[in-house]
mmCIF file of C-alpha atoms in Angstrom:
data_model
loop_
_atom_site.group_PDB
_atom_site.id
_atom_site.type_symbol
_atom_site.label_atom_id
_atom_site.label_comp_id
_atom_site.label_asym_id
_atom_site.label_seq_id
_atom_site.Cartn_x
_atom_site.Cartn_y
_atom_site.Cartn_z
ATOM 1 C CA UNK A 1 5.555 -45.327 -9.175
ATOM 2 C CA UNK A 2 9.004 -47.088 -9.903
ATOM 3 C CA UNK A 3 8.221 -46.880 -14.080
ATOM 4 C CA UNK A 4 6.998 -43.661 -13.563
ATOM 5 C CA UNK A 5 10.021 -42.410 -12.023
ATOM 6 C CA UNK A 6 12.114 -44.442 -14.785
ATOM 7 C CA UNK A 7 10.192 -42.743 -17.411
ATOM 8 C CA UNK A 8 11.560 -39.469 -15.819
ATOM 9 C CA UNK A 9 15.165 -40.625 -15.720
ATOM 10 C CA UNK A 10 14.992 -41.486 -19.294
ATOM 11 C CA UNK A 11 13.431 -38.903 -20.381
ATOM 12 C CA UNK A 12 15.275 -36.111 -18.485
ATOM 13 C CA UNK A 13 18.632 -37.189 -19.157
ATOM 14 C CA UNK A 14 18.514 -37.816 -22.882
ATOM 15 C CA UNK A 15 16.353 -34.210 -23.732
ATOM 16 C CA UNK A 16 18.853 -32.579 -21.488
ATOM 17 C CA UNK A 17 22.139 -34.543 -23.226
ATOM 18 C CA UNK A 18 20.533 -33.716 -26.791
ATOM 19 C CA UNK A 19 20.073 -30.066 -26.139
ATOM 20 C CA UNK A 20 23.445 -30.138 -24.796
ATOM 21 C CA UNK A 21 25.154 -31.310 -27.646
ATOM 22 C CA UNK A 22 23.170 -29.222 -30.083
ATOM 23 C CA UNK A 23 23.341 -25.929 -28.191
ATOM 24 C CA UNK A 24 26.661 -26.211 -28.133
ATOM 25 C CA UNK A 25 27.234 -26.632 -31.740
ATOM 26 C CA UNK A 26 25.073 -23.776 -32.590
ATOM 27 C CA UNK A 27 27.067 -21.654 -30.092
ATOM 28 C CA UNK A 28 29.833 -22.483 -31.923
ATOM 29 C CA UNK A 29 28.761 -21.417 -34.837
ATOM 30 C CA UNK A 30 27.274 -18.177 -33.847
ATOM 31 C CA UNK A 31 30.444 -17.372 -31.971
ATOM 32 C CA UNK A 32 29.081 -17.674 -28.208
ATOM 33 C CA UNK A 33 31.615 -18.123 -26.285
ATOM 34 C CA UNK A 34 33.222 -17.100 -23.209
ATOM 35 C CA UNK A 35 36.332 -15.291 -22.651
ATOM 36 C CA UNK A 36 38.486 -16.682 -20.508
ATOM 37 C CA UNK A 37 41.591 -14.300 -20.800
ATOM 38 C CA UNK A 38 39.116 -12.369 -18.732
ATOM 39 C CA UNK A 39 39.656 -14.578 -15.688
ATOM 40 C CA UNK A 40 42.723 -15.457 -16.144
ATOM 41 C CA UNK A 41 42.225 -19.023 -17.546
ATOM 42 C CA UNK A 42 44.442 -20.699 -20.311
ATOM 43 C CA UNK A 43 41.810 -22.575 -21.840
ATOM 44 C CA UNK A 44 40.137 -22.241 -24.945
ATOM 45 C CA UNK A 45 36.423 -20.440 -25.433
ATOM 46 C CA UNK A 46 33.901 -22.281 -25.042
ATOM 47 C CA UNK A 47 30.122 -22.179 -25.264
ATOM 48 C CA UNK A 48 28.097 -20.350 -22.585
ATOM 49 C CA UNK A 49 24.863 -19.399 -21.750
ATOM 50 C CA UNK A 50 23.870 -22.656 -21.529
ATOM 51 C CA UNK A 51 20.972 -21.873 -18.866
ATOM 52 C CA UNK A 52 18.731 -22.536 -22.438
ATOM 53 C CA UNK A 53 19.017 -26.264 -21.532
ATOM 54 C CA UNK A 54 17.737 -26.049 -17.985
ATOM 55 C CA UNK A 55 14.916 -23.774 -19.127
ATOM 56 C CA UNK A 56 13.690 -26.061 -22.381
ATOM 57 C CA UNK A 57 14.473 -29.181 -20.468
ATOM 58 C CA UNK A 58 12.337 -28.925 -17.372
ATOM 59 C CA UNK A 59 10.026 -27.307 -19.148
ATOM 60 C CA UNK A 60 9.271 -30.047 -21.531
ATOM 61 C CA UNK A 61 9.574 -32.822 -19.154
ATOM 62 C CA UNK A 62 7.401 -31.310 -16.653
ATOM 63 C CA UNK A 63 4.781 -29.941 -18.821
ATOM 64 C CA UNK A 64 4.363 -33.776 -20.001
ATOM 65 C CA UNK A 65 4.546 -35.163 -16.711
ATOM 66 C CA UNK A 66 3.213 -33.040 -14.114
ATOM 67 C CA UNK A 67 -0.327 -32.598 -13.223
ATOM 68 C CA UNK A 68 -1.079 -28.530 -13.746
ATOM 69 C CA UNK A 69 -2.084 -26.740 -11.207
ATOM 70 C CA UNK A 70 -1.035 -23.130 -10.352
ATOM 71 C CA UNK A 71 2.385 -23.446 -8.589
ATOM 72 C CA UNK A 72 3.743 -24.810 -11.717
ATOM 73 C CA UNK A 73 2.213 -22.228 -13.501
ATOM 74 C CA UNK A 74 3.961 -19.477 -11.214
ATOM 75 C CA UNK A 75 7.355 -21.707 -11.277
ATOM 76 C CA UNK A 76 7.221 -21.138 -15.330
ATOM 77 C CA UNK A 77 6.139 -18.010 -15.286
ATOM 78 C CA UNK A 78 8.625 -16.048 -12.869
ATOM 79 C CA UNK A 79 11.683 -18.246 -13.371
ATOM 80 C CA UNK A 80 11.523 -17.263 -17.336
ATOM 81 C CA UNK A 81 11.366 -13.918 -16.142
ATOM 82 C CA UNK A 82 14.225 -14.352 -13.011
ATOM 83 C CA UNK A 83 15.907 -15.508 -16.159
ATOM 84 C CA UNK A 84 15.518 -13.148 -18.594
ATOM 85 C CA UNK A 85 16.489 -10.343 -16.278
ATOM 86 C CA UNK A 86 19.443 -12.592 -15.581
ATOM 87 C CA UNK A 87 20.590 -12.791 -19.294
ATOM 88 C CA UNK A 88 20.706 -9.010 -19.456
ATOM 89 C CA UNK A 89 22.710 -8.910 -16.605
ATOM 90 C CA UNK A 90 25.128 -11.539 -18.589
ATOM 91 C CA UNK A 91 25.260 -9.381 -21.710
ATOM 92 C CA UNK A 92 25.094 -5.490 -19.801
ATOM 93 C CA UNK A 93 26.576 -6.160 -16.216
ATOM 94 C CA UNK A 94 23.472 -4.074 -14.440
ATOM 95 C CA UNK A 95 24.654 -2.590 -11.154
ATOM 96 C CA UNK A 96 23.651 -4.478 -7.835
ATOM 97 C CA UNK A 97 21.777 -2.301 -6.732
ATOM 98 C CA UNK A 98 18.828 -2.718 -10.441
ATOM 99 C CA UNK A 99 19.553 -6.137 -9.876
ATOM 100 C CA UNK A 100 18.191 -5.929 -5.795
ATOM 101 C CA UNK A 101 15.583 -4.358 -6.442
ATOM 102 C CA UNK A 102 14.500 -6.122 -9.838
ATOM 103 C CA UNK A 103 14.889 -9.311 -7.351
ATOM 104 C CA UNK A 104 12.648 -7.422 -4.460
ATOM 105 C CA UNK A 105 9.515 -6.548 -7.021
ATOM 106 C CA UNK A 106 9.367 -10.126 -8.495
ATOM 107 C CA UNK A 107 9.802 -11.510 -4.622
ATOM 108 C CA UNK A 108 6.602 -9.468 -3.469
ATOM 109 C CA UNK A 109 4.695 -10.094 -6.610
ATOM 110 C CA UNK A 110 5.877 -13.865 -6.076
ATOM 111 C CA UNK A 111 4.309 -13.735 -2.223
ATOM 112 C CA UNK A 112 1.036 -11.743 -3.456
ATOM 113 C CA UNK A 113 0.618 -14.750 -5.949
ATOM 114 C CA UNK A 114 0.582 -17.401 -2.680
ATOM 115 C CA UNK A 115 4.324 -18.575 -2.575
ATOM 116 C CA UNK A 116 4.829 -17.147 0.454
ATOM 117 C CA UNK A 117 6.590 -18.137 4.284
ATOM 118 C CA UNK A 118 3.533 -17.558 6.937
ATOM 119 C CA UNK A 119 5.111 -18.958 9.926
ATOM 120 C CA UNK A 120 8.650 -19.730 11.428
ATOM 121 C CA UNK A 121 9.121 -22.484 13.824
ATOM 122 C CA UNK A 122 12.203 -22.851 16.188
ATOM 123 C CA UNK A 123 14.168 -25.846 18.056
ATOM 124 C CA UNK A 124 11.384 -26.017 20.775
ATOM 125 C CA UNK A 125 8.543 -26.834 18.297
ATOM 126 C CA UNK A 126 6.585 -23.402 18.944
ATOM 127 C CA UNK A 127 5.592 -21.692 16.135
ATOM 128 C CA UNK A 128 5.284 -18.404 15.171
ATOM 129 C CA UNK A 129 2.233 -16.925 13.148
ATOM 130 C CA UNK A 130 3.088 -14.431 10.781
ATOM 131 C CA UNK A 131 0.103 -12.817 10.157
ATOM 132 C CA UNK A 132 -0.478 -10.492 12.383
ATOM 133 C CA UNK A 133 0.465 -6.774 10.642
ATOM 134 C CA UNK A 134 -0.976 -6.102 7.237
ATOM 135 C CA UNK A 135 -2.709 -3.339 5.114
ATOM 136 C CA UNK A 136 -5.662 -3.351 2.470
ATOM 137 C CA UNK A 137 -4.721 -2.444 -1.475
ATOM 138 C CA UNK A 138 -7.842 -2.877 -3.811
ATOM 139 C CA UNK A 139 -9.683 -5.262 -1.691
ATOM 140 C CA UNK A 140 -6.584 -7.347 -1.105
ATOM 141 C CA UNK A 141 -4.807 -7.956 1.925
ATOM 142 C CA UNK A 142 -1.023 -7.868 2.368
ATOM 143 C CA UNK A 143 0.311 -9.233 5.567
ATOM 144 C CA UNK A 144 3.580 -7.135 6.067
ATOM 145 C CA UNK A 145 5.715 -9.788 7.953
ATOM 146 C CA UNK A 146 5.429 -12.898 5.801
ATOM 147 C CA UNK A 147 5.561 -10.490 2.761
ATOM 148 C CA UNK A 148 9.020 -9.370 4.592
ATOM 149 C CA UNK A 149 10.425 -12.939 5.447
ATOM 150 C CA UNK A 150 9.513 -14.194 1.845
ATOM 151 C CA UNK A 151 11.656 -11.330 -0.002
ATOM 152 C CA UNK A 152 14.675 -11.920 2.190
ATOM 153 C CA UNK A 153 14.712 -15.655 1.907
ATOM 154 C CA UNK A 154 14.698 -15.323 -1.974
ATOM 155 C CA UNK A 155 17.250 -12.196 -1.596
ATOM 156 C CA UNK A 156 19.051 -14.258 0.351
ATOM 157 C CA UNK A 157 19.310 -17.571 -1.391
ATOM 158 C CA UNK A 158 20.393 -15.536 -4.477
ATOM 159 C CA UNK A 159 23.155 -13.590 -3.155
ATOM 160 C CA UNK A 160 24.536 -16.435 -1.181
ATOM 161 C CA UNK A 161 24.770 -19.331 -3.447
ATOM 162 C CA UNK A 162 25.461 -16.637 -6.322
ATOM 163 C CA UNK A 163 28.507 -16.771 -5.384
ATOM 164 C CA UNK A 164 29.558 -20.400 -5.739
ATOM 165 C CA UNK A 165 29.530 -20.026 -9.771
ATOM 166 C CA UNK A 166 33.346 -19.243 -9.637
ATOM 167 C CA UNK A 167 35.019 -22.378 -9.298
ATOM 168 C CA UNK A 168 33.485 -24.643 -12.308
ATOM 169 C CA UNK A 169 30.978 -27.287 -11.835
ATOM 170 C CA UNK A 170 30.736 -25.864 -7.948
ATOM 171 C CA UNK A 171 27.204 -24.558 -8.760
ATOM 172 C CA UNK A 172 25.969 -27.811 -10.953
ATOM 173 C CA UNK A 173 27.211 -30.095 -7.793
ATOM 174 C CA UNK A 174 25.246 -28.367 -5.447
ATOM 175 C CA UNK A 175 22.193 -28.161 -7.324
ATOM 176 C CA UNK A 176 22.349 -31.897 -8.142
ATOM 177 C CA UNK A 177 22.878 -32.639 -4.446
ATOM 178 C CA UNK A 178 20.596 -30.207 -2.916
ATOM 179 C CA UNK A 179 17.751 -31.263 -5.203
ATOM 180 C CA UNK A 180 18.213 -34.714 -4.542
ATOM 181 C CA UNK A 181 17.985 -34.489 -0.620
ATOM 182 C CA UNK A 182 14.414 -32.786 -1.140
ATOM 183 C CA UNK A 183 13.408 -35.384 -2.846
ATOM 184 C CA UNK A 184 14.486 -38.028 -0.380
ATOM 185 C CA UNK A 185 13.170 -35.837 2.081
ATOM 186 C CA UNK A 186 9.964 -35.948 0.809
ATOM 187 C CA UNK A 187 9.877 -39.610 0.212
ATOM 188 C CA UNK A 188 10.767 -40.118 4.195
ATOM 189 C CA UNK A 189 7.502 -37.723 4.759
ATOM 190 C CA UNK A 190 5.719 -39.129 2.134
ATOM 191 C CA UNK A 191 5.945 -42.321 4.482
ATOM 192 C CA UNK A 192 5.405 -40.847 7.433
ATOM 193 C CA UNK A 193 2.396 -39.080 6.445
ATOM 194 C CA UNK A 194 -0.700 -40.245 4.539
ATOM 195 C CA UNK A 195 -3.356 -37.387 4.567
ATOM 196 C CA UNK A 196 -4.482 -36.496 1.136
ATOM 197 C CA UNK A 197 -3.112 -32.595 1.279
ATOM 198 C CA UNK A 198 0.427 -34.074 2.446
ATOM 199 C CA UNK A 199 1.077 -36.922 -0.425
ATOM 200 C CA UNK A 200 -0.327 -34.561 -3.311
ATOM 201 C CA UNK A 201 1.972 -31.835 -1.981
ATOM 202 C CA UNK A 202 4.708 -34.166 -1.699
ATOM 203 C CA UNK A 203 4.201 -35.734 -5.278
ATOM 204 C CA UNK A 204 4.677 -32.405 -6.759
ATOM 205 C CA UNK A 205 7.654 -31.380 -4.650
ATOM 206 C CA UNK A 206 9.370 -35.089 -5.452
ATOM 207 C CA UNK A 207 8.521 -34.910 -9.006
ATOM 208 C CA UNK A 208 9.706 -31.530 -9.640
ATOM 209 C CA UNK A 209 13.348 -32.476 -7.789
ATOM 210 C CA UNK A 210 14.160 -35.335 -9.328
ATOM 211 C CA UNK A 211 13.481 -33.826 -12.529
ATOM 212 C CA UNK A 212 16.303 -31.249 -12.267
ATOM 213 C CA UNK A 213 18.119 -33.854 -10.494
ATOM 214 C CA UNK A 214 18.297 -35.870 -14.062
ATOM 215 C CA UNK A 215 18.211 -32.833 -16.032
ATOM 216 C CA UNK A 216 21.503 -31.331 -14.294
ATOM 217 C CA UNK A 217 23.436 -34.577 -14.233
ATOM 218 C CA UNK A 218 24.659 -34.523 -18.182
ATOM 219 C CA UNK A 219 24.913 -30.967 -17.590
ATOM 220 C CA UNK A 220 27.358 -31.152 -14.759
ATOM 221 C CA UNK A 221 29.604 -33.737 -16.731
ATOM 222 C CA UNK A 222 30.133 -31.144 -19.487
ATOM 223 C CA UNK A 223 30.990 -28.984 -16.785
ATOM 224 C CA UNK A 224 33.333 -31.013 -14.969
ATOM 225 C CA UNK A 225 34.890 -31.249 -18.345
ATOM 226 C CA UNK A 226 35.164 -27.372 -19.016
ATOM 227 C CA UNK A 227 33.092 -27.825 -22.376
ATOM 228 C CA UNK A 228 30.071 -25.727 -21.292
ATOM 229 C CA UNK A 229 29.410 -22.691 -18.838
ATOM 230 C CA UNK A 230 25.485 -21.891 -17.707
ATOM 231 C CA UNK A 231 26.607 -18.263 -16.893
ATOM 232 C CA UNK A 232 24.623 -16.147 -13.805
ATOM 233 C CA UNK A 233 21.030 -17.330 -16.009
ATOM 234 C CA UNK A 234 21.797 -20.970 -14.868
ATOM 235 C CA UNK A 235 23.029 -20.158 -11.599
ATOM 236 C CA UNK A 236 19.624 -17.969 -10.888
ATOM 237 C CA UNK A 237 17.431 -20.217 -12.180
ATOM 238 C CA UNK A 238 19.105 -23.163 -10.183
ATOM 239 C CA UNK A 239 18.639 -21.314 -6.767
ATOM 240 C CA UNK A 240 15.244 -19.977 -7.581
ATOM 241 C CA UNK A 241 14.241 -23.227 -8.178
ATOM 242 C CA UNK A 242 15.285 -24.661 -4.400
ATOM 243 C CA UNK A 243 14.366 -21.136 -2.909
ATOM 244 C CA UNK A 244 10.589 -21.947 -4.418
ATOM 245 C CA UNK A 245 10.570 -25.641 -3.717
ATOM 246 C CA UNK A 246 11.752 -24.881 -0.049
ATOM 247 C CA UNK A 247 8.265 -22.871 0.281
ATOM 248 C CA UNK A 248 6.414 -25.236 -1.583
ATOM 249 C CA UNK A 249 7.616 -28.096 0.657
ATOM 250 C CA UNK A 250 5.550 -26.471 3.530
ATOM 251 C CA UNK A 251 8.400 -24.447 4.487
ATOM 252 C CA UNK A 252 11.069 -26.713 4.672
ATOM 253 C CA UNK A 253 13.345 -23.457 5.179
ATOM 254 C CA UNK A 254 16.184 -24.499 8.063
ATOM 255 C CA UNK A 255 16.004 -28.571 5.899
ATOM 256 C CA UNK A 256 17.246 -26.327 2.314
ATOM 257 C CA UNK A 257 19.337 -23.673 5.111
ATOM 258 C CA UNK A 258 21.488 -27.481 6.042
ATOM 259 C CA UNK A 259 21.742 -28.221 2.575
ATOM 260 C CA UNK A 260 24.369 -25.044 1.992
ATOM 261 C CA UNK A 261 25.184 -23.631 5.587
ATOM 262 C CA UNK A 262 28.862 -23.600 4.291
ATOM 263 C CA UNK A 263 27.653 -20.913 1.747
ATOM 264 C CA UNK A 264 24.959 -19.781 3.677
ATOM 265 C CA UNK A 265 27.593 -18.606 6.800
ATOM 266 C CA UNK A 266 30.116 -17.324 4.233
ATOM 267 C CA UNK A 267 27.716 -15.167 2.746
ATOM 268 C CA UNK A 268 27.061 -13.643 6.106
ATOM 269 C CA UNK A 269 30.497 -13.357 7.304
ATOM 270 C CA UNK A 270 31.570 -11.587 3.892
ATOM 271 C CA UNK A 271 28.659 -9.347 4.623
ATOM 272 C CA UNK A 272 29.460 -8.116 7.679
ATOM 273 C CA UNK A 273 32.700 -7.549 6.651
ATOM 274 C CA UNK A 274 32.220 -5.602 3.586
ATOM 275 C CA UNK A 275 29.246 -3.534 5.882
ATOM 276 C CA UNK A 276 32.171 -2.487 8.441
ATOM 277 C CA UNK A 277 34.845 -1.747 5.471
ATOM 278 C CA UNK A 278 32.020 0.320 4.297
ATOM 279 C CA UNK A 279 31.451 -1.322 1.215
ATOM 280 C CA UNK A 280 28.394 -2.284 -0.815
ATOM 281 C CA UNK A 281 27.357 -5.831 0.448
ATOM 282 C CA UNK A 282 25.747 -7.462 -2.985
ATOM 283 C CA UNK A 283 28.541 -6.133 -4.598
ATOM 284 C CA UNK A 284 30.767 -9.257 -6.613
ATOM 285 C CA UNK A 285 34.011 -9.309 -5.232
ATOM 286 C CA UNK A 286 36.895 -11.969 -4.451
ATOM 287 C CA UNK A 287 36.218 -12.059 -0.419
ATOM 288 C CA UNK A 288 34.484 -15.543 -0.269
ATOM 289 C CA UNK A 289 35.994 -18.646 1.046
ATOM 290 C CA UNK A 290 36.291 -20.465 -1.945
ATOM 291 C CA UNK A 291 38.590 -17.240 -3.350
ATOM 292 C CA UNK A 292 40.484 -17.134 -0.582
ATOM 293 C CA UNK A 293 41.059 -20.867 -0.522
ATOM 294 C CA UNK A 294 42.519 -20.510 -3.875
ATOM 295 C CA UNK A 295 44.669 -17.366 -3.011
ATOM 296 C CA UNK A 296 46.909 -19.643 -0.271
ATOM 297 C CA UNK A 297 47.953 -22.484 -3.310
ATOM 298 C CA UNK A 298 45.174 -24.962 -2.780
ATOM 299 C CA UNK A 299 44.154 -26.029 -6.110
ATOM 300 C CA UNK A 300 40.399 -26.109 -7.437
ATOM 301 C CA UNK A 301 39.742 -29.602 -7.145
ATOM 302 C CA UNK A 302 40.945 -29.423 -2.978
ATOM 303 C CA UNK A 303 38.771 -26.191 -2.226
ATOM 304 C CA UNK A 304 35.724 -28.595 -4.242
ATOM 305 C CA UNK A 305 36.956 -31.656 -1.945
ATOM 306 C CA UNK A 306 36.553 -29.383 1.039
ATOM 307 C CA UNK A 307 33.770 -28.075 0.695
ATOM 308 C CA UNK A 308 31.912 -30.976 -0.234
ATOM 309 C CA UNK A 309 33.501 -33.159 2.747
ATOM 310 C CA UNK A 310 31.754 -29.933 5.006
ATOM 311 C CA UNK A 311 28.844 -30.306 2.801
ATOM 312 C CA UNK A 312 28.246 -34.077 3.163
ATOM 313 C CA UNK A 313 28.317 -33.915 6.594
ATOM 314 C CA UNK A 314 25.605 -31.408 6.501
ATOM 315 C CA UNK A 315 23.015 -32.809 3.953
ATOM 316 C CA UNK A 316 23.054 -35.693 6.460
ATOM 317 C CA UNK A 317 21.698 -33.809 9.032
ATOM 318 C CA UNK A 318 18.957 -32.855 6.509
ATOM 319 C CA UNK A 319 17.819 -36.089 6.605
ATOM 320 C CA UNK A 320 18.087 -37.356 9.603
ATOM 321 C CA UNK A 321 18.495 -34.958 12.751
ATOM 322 C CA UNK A 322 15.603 -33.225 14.515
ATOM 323 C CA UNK A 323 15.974 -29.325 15.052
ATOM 324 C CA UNK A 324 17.557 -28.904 17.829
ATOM 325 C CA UNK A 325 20.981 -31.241 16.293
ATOM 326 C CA UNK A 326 20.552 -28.994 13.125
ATOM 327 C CA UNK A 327 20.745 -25.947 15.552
ATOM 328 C CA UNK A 328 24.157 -27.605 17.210
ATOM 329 C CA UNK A 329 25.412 -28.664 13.906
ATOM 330 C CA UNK A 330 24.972 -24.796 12.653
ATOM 331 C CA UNK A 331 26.758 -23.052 15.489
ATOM 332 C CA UNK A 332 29.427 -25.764 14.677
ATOM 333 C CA UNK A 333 29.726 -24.852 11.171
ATOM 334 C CA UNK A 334 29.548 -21.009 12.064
ATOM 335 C CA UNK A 335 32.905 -21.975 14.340
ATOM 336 C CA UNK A 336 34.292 -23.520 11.359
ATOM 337 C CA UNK A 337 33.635 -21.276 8.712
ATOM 338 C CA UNK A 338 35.501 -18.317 10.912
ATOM 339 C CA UNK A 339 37.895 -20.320 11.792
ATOM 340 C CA UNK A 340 38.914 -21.042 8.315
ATOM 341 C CA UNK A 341 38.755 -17.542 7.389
ATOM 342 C CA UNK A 342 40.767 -16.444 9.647
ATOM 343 C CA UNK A 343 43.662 -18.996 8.697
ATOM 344 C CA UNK A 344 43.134 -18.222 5.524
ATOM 345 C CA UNK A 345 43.359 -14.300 6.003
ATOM 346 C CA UNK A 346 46.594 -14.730 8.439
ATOM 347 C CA UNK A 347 48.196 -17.106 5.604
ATOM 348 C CA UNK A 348 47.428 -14.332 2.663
ATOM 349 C CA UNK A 349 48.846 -11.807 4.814
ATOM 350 C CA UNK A 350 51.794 -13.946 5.482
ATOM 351 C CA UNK A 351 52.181 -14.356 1.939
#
């Protein structure tokens, strides 16, 4: 198991450092680049659209080192199309509203194809069966609620952590870090627990993590550097990715919620504030914590050192709290993320 997962370091780092290095000298070339006059940045262009190295990179290592079966199958399959729908959106900025309900058809077709949530469970360990409602197309039958709760998870996941892409190398961090507490998750169950269904499921989820753990890493030095930019492509296939592995690791819902409450709770609070201004709520603006962080004088690198500080705290409790502490840990970030808002509004206004 240890070579194994050595093999996997290896192998993801260096294909995802080569591509690097040669995607960004063909970008170069073939004129690529960003424009960062466009958001106000004094830096020079530089290469973006660099979501190609995710997409090549895990799917080379993982087609040579995962076992097929159909989940990968549907992984490949609708994250090149999340993806290519993404890389229009780059090049023709499509309206919110195509891009919700592009997202809601490939989210149903996603749960008719078996990646779906059937049950919720809450701090007192009951759980709730989801499959109660449904309706009969061609033979087949479509259970209503799950089909529900499985669109607005991915929905979601998408618009929340969508919005972390503006401050640089926020999005790669995450990713790295959320990835990599699945997979320790998964080795604590994988410990725990040794019925068959359990450690096969748990071998694909811990493969598939640590894989875009090791394929991000180069990729998030690049970024740290401001020589690359993965553009909304990298950012959607990054939080597809978790989204589907969240499902895939028997619901492990509230464990990926922990991983990003910060974002998670900002996304809801920005919501319901652009719902009573009467505004469109999937609609990009610069409402979100991290923007209004940077609107009172803190620099980049202090909104990054706050939020992961809040973060940290939080991935802990992913590991290592039962459900009820997570519950008590969310109301206390809900508290916190209000509270900072509100500072943060008074101190704009003051300004």
């Amino acid at each position: 198991m240890i070579l194994e997962y050595l093999l996997i370091f290896w192998l993801s780092i260096i294909t995802s450092l080569l591509l690097i290095i040669w995607f960004s000298k063909l970008f170069y070339k073939l004129k690529i680049l960003d424009n960062p006059k466009k958001y106000w940045l004094k830096r020079k262009p530089i290469p973006y659209s660099m979501w190609v190295v995710f997409f090549i990179s895990f799917f080379l290592i993982s087609f040579f080192t995962i076992d097929y079966n159909y989940k990968l199958w549907l992984i490949w399959i609708f994250w090149f199309l999340i993806t290519i729908i993404s890389f229009i959106d780059d090049r023709a900025n499509v309206s919110a509203k195509i891009r919700l309900v592009f997202q809601i058809i490939i989210w149903a077709v996603i749960w008719i194809t078996s990646i779906k949530i059937w049950y919720i469970s809450n701090i007192f360990w009951w759980i709730a069966n989801l499959e109660t409602h449904y309706i009969e197309i061609f033979n087949h039958t479509i259970y209503l609620i799950p089909l529900f709760f499985t669109i607005l998870w991915y929905v979601f996941v998408f618009n929340a952590l969508n919005w972390t892409d503006w401050i640089q190398w926020n999005t790669s961090w995450l990713s790295i870090i959320s990835f990599f507490i699945l997979f320790l998750l998964w080795i604590i169950l994988f410990n725990k627990d040794n019925t068959e269904a359990l450690l096969k499921n748990a071998q694909f989820i811990m493969w598939i993590s640590i894989i875009l753990v090791w394929i991000i890493i180069p990729f998030w030095w690049f970024d740290v550097r401001e020589k690359i930019l993965m553009w909304d492509s990298g950012t959607m296939f990054l939080w597809f990715m978790l989204a589907t592995l969240a499902i895939i690791a028997w619901w492990k819902i509230a464990t990926v919620l922990v991983v990003f409450w910060i974002y998670s709770v900002d996304a809801i609070y920005v919501i319901i504030k652009r719902l009573l201004n009467k505004k469109n709520p999937l609609e990009w603006d610069f409402t979100h914590l991290h923007h209004r962080l940077l609107d009172i004088w803190l620099t980049k690198n202090k909104v990054l050192a706050l939020v992961y500080s809040l973060s940290f705290l939080f991935w802990l409790t992913a590991l290592f709290l039962d459900k009820t502490w997570k519950i008590i840990v969310f109301l206390i970030i809900v508290v916190v993320v209000i509270f900072i808002n509100k500072i943060v509004e008074a101190l704009i206004i003051k300004k």
